[in-house]
Short mmCIF file of C-alpha atoms in Angstrom, two decimals:
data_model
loop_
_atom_site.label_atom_id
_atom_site.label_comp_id
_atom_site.label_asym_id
_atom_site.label_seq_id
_atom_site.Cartn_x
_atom_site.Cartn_y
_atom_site.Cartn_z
CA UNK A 187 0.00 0.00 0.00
CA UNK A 188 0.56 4.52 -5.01
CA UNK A 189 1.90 7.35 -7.20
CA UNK A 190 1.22 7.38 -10.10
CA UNK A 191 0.75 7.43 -14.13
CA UNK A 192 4.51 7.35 -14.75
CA UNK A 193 5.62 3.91 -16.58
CA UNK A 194 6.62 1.86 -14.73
CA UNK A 195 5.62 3.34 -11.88
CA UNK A 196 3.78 0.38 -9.57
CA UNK A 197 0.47 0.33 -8.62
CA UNK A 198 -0.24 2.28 -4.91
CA UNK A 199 -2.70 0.60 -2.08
CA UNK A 200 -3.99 1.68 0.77
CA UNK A 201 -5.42 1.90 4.28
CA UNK A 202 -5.88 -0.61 7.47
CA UNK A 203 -8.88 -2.57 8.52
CA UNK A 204 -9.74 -2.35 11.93
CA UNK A 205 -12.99 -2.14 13.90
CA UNK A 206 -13.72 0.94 15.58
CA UNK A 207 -12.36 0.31 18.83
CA UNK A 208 -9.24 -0.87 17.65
CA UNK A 209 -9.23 1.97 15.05
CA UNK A 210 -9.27 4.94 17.93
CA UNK A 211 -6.36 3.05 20.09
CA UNK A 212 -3.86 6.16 19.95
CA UNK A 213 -6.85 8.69 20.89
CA UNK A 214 -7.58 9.56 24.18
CA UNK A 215 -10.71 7.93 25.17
CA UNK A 216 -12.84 11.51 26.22
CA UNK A 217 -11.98 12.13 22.31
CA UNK A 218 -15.13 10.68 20.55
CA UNK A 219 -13.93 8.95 16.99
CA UNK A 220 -15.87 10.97 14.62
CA UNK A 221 -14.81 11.42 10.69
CA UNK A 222 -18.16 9.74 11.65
CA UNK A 223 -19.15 13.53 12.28
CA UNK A 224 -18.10 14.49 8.87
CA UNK A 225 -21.27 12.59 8.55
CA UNK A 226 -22.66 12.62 12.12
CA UNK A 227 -23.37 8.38 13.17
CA UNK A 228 -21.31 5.18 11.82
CA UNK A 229 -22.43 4.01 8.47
CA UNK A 230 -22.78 0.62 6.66
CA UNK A 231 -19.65 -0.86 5.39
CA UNK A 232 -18.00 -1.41 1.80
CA UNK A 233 -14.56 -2.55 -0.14
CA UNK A 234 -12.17 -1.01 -2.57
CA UNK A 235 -9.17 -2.38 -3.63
CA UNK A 236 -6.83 -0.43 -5.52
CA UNK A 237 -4.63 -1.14 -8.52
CA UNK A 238 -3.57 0.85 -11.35
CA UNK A 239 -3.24 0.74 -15.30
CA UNK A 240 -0.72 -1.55 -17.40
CA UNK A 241 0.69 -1.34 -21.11
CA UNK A 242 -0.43 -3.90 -22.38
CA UNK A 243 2.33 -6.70 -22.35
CA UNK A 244 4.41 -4.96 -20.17
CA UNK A 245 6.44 -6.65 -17.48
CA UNK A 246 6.13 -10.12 -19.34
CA UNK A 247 9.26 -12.34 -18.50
CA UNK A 248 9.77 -15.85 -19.32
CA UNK A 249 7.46 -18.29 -18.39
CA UNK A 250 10.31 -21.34 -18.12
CA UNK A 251 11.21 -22.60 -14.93
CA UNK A 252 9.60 -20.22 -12.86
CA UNK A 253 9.25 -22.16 -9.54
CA UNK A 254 5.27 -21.55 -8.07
CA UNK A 255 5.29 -21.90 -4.99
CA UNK A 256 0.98 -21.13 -4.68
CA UNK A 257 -1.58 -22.93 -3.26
CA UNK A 258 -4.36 -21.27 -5.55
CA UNK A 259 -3.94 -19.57 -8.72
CA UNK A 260 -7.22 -17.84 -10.00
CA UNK A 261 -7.34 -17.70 -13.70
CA UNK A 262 -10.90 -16.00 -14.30
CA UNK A 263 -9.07 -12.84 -15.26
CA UNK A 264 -8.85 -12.93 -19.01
CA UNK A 265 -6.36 -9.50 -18.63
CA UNK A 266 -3.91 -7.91 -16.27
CA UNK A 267 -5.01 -7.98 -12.70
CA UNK A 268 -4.17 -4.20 -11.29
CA UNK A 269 -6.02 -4.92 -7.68
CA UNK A 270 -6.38 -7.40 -4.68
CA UNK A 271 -7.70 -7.61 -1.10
CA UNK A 272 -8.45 -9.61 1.78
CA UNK A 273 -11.84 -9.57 3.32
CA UNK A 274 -10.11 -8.22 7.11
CA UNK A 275 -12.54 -9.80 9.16
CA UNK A 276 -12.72 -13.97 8.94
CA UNK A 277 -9.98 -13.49 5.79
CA UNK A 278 -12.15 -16.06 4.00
CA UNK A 279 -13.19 -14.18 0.68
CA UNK A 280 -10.25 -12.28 -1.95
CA UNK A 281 -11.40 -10.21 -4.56
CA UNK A 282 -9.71 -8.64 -7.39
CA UNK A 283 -10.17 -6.17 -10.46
CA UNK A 284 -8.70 -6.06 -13.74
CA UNK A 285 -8.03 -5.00 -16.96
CA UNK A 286 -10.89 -6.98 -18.32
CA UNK A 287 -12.95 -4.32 -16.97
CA UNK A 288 -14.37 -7.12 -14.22
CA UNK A 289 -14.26 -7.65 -10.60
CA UNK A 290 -14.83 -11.05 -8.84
CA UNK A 291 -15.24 -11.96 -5.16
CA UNK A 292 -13.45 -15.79 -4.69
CA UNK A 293 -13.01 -18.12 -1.82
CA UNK A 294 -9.26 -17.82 -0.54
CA UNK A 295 -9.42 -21.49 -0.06
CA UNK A 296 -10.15 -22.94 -3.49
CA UNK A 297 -10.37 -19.75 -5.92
CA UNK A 298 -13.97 -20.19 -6.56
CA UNK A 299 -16.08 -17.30 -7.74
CA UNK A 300 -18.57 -16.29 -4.80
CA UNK A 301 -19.87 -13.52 -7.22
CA UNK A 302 -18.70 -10.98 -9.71
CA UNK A 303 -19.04 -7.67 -9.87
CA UNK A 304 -20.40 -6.25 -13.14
CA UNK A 305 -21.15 -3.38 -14.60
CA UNK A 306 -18.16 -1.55 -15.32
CA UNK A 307 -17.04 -0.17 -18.81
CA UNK A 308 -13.23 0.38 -17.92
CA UNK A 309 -10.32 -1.64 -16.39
CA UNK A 310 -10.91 -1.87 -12.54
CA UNK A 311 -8.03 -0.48 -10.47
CA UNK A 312 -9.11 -0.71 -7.30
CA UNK A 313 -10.91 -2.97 -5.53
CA UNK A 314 -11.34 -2.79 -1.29
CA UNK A 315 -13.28 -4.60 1.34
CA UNK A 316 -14.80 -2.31 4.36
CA UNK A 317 -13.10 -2.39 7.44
CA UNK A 318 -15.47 -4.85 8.88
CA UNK A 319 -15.91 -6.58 5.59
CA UNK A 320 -19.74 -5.79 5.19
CA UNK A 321 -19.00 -4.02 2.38
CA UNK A 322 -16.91 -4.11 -0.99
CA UNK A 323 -15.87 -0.79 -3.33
CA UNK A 324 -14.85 -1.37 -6.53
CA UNK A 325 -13.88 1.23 -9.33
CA UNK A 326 -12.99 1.63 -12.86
CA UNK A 327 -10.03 3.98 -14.63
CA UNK A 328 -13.26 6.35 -15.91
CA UNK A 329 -14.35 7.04 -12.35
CA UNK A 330 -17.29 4.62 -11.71
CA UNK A 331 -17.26 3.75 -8.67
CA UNK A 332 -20.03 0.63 -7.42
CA UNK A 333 -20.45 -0.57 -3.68
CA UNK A 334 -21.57 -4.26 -3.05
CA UNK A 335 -23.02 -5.34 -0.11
CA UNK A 336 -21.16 -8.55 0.62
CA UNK A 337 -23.89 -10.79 2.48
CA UNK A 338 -26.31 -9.78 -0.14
CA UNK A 339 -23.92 -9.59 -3.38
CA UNK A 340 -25.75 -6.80 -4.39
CA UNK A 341 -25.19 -3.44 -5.15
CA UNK A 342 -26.06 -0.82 -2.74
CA UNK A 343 -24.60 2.71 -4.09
CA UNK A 344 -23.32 3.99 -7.49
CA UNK A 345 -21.45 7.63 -8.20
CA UNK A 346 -19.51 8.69 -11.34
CA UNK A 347 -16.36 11.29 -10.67
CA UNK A 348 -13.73 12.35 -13.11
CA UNK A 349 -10.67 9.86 -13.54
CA UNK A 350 -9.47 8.34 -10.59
CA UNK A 351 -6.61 7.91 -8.93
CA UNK A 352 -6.89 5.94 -5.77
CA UNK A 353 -9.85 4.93 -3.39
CA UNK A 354 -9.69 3.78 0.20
CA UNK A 355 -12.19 3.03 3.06
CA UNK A 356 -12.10 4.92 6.43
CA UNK A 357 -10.31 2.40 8.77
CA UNK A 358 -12.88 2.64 11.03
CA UNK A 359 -16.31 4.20 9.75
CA UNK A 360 -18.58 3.33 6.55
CA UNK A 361 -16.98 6.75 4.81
CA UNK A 362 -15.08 5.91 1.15
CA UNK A 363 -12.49 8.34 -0.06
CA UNK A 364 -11.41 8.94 -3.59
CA UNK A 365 -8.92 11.09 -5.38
CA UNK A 366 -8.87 12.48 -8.65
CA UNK A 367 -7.26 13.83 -12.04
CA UNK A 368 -8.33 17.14 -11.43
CA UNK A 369 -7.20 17.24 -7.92
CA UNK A 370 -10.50 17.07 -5.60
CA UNK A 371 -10.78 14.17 -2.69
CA UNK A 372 -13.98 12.98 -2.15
CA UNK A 373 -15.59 11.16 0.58
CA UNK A 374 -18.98 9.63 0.80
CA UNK A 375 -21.35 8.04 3.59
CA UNK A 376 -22.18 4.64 2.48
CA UNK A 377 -24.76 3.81 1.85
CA UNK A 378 -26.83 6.88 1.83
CA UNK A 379 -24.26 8.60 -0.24
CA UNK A 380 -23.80 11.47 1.84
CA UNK A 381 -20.99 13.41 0.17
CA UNK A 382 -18.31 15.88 0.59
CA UNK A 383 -15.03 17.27 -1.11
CA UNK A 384 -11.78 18.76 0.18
CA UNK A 385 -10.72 21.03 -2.90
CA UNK A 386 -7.67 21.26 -4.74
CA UNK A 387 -5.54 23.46 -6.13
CA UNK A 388 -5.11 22.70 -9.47
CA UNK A 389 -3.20 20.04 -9.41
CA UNK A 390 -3.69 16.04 -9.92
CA UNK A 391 -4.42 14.21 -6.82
CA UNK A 392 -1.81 11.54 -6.82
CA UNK A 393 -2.54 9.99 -3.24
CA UNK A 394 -4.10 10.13 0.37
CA UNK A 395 -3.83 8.44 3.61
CA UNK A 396 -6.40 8.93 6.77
CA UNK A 397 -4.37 9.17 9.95
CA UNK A 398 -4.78 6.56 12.97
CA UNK A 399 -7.08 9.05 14.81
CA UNK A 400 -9.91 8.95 11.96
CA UNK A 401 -10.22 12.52 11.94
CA UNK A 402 -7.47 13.57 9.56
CA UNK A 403 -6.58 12.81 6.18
CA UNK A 404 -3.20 13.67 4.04
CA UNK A 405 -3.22 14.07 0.67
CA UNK A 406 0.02 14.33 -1.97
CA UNK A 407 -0.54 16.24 -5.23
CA UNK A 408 1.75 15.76 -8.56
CA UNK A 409 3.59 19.05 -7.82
CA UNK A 410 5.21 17.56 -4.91
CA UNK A 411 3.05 19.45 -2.40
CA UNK A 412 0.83 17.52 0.90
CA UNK A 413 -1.84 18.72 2.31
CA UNK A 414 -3.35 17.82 5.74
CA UNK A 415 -7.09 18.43 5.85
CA UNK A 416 -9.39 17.98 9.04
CA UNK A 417 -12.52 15.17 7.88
CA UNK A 418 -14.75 17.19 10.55
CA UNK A 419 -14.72 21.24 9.59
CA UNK A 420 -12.83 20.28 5.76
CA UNK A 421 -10.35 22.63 6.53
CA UNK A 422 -7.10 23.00 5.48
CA UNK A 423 -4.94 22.12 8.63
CA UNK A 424 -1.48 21.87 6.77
CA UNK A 425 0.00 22.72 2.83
CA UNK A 426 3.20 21.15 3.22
CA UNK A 427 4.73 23.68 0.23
CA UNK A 428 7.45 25.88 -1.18
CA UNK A 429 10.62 24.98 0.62
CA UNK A 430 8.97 22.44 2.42
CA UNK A 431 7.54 20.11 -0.55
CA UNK A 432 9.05 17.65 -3.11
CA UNK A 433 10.59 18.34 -6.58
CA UNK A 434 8.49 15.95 -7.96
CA UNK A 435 5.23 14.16 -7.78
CA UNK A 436 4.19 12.49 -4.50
CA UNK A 437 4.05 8.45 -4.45
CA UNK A 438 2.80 7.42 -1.51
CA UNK A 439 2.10 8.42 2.46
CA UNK A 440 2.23 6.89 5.82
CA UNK A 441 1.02 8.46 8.71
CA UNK A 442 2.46 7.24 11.91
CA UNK A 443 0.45 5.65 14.85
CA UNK A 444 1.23 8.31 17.26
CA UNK A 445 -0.41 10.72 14.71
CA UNK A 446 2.31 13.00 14.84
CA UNK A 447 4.41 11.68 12.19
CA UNK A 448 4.22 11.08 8.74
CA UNK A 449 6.24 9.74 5.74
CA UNK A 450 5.41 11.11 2.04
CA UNK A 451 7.51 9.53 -0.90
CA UNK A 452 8.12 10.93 -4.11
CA UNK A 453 9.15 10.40 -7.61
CA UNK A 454 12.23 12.99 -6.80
CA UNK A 455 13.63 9.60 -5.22
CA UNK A 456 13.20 11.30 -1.54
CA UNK A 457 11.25 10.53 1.32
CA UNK A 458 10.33 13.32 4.02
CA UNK A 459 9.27 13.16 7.48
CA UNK A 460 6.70 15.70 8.88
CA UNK A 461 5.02 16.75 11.70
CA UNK A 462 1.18 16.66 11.03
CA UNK A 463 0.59 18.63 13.90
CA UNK A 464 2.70 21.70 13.46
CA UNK A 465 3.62 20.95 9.33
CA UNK A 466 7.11 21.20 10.32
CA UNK A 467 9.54 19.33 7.93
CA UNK A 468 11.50 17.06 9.85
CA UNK A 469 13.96 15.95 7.49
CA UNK A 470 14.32 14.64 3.71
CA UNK A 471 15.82 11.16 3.41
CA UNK A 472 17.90 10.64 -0.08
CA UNK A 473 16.80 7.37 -1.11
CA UNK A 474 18.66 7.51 -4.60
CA UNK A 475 21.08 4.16 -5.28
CA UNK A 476 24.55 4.46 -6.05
CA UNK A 477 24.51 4.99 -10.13
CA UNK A 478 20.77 4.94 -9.92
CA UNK A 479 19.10 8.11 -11.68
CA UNK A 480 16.48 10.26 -10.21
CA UNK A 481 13.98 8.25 -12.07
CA UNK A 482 14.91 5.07 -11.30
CA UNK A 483 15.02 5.86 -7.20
CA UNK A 484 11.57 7.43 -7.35
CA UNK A 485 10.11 6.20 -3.84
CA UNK A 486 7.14 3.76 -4.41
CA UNK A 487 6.26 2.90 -1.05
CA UNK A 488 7.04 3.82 2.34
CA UNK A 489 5.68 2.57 5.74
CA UNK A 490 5.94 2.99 9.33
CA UNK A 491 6.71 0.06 11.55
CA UNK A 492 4.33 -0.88 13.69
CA UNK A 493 5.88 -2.54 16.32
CA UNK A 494 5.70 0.33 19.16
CA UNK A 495 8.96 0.11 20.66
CA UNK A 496 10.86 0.66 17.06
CA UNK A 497 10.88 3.96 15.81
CA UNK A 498 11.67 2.87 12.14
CA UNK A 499 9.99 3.71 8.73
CA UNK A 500 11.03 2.01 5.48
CA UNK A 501 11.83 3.25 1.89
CA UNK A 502 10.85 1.35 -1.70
CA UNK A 503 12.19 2.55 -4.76
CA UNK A 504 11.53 1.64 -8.26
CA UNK A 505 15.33 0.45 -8.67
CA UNK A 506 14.34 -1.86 -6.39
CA UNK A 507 16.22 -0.53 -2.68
CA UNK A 508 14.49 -1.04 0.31
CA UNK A 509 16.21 1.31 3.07
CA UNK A 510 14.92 0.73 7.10
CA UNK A 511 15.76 4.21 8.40
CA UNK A 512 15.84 5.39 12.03
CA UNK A 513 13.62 8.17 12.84
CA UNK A 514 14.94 9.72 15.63
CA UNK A 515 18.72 9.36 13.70
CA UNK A 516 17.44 9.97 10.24
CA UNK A 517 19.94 7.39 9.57
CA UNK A 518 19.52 4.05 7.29
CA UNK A 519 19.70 1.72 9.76
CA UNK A 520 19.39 -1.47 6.92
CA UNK A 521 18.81 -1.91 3.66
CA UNK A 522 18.31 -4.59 1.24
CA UNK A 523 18.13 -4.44 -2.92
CA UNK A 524 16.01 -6.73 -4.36
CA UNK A 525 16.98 -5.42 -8.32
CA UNK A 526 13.72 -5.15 -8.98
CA UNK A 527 11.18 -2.24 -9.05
CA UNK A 528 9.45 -1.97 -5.43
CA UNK A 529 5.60 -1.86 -5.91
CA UNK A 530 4.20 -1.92 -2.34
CA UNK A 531 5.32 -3.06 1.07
CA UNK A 532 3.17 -4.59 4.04
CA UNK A 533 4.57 -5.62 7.08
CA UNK A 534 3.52 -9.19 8.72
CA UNK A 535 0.13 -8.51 10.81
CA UNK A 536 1.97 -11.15 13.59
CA UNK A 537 5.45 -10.35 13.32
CA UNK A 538 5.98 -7.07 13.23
CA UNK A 539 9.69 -6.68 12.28
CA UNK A 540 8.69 -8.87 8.85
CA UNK A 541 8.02 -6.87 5.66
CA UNK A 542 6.45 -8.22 2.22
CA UNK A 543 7.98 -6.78 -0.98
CA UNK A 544 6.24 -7.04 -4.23
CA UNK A 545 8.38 -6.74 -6.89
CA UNK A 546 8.06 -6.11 -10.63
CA UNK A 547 9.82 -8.76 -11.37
CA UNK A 548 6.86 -11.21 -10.34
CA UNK A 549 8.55 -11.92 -6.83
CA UNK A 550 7.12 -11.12 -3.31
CA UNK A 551 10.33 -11.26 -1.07
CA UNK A 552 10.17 -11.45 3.35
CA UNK A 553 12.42 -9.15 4.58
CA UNK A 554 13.93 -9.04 7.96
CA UNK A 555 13.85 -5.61 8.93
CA UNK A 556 16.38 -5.80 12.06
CA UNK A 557 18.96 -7.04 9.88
CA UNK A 558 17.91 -6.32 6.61
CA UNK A 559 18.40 -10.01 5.05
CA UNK A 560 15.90 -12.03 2.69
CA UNK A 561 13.72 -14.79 5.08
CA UNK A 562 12.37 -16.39 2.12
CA UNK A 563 10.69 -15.64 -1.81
CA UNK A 564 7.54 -16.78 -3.11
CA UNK A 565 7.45 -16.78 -6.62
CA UNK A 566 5.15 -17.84 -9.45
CA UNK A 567 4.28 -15.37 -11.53
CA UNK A 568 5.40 -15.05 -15.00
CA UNK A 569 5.55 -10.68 -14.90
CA UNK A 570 5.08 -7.97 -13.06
CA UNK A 571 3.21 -8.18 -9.45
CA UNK A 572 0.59 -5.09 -9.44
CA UNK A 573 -0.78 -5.50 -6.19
CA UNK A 574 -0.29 -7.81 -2.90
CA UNK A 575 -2.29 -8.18 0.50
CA UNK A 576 -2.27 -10.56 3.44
CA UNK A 577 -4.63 -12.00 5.76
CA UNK A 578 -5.57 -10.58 9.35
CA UNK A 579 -3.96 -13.47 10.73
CA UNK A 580 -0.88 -13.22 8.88
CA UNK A 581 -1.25 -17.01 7.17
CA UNK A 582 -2.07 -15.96 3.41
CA UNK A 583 -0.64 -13.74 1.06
CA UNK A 584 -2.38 -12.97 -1.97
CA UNK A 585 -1.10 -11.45 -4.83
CA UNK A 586 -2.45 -9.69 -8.47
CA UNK A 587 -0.34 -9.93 -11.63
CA UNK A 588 -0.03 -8.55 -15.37
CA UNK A 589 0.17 -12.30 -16.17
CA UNK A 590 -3.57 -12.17 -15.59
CA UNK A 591 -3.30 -13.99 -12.39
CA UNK A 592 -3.86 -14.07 -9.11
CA UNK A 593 -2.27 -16.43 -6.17
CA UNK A 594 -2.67 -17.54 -2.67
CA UNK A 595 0.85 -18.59 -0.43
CA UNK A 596 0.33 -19.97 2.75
CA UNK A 597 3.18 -17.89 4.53
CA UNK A 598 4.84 -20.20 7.17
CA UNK A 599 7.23 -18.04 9.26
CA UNK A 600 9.12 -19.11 12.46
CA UNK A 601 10.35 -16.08 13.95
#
């Protein structure tokens, strides 16, 4: 869980599940949760998964040899598969989106269909269960975005923007984000459709990230700017600009669980650090390779540690570097190159110092981040991995492919 248009840029996803409880555990507890009073009350649930375009063809490698080290491989895709996710709850249902212009909701244990979701005229690129997994969101390239009631199948809510550029679910409330082309973020209450927009300036809305306290959201723009908006008043708390910003397109943001911190990446192959209360910069982290150009150290993914007694946040880059930096140091503690473009990073729900890495090269590798050394690879697919997630409790990885695939590992770790 980015950034965005720019072959071969990797597809960005997006935003924890947790229940509402769980969602609120950095508040304090006289501070009611309430993006919910963007809205007022908690609504009904729904998924997105996200995902993002392909050339066709591109990212194809050779098919020979390729060790597959799945349990499932669904094949109902009949193009490139930009999107995946993990209903968060029981973990029992996947669905995915693709260039076919379909969606389909499968059974993680033996890839069969559950129901598809129809409908849409473009490729899907995103594709997200609900935090509580009553609901699913899927949308197309054009901006169509459909929620599903899961239990029923049906559909419950429709709404046509402009293009689209990423779509996540509150990680604690029925409210769906979206940001666009032209810049706006939207949010909507599902399933009455209660909507609002935090405006933009102009500039192409390249990705967003709601804070651990539900009440914030931060959004990066294509001219390297971030913006920090409050979900309650939809004011503008921060513009993280002029000296402060990138020199290039942001990628991807983390927000920290304290909700003081966050991480934005960005295509000028730097991450920076902030403070989201005060907008401070905090310090830029170079994350460009030794002979690497600017280009090929753009940042695709960057992520906090969750484990709360390590003060680390890690660094993907489409050259394929993977840098474990200490925050309070601002030094790179580890780092590990898997020569291969980085296209999203998600650390083990169980073992918190374990980090996925989907690679374009068709590889998801398990990194250890105290010492920055491979644990193991699981491989079978025959190009590019566009998308990964994992189960609540840690036990399967699924992944999305341009080879029109997806698969299921069992992930067996001992550590």
């Amino acid at each position: 869980m980015g950034e965005n248009n720019t072959p071969p840029v990797s597809p960005r996803d997006q935003g924890p599940n947790e229940s509402d409880e769980e969602g609120i555990g950095t508040q304090n507890e006289d501070d009611d949760f309430e993006v919910i009073e963007v809205y007022e009350e908690n609504e009904d649930e729904e998924d997105v998964a996200d995902g993002e375009n392909r050339e066709e063809g591109e990212g194809e490698m050779e098919e020979a040899d390729v060790p597959d080290d799945a349990v499932i491989i669904f094949k109902q895709h009949s193009g490139s598969v930009f999107c995946c996710s993990i209903e968060p709850k029981e973990s029992k249902l996947v669905v995915s989106g693709g260039e076919d212009d379909k969606a389909f909701v499968w059974n993680i244990a033996d890839g069969q269909v559950v129901f598809e979701c129809g409908n849409h005229q473009d490729s899907v690129t995103s594709a997200l269960f609900s935090y509580d997994g009553c609901y699913l969101a899927t949308a197309d390239m054009s901006g169509f975005i459909q929620v599903w009631k899961v239990a029923t199948k049906s559909v419950v809510w429709t709404f046509e923007t402009g293009d689209l550029n990423w779509l996540d679910w509150h990680p604690a409330s029925h409210v769906l984000f979206a940001g666009t082309v032209a810049g706006e973020t939207w949010l909507w209450k599902i399933p009455s459709g209660d909507c609002k927009t935090l405006p933009g300036h102009g500039e192409r809305n390249e990705c967003g990230k709601i804070l651990p306290d539900g009440r914030r959201i931060a959004v990066g723009y294509v001219d390297g700017s971030v913006k920090v908006f409050d979900l309650k008043t939809l004011a503008v708390l921060q513009h993280l600009s002029g000296g402060q910003m990138h020199t290039n397109a942001v990628s991807s943001i983390d927000c920290h669980r304290d909700n003081n911190l966050m991480v934005s990446g960005s295509l000028d192959s730097t991450a920076k650090l902030y403070n989201t209360q005060t907008g401070k910069l905090l310090c830029t982290l170079s994350c460009q390779g030794v002979g690497s150009s600017e280009e090929e150290s753009s940042v695709e993914a960057v992520s906090f540690c969750p484990e709360t007694s390590v003060s680390l946040v890690v660094t993907g880059t489409l050259s394929g570097k993977i840098s474990f930096w200490d925050i309070p140091t601002q030094i790179e503690r580890q780092s590990y190159d898997q020569a291969a473009g980085v296209v999203k990073l998600l650390w083990h729900p169980k073992h918190s110092h374990l980090l996925f890495s989907a690679g374009l090269d068709g590889v998801v590798r398990l990194i250890d981040s105290r010492s920055g050394t491979l644990v193991r690879e699981y491989t079978g697919h025959t190009a590019n991995i566009l998308d990964i997630a994992i189960s609540f409790d840690g036990y399967h990885l699924v992944t999305s492919s341009d080879d029109q695939t997806c698969r299921v590992f069992e992930v067996n770790v001992d550590h």
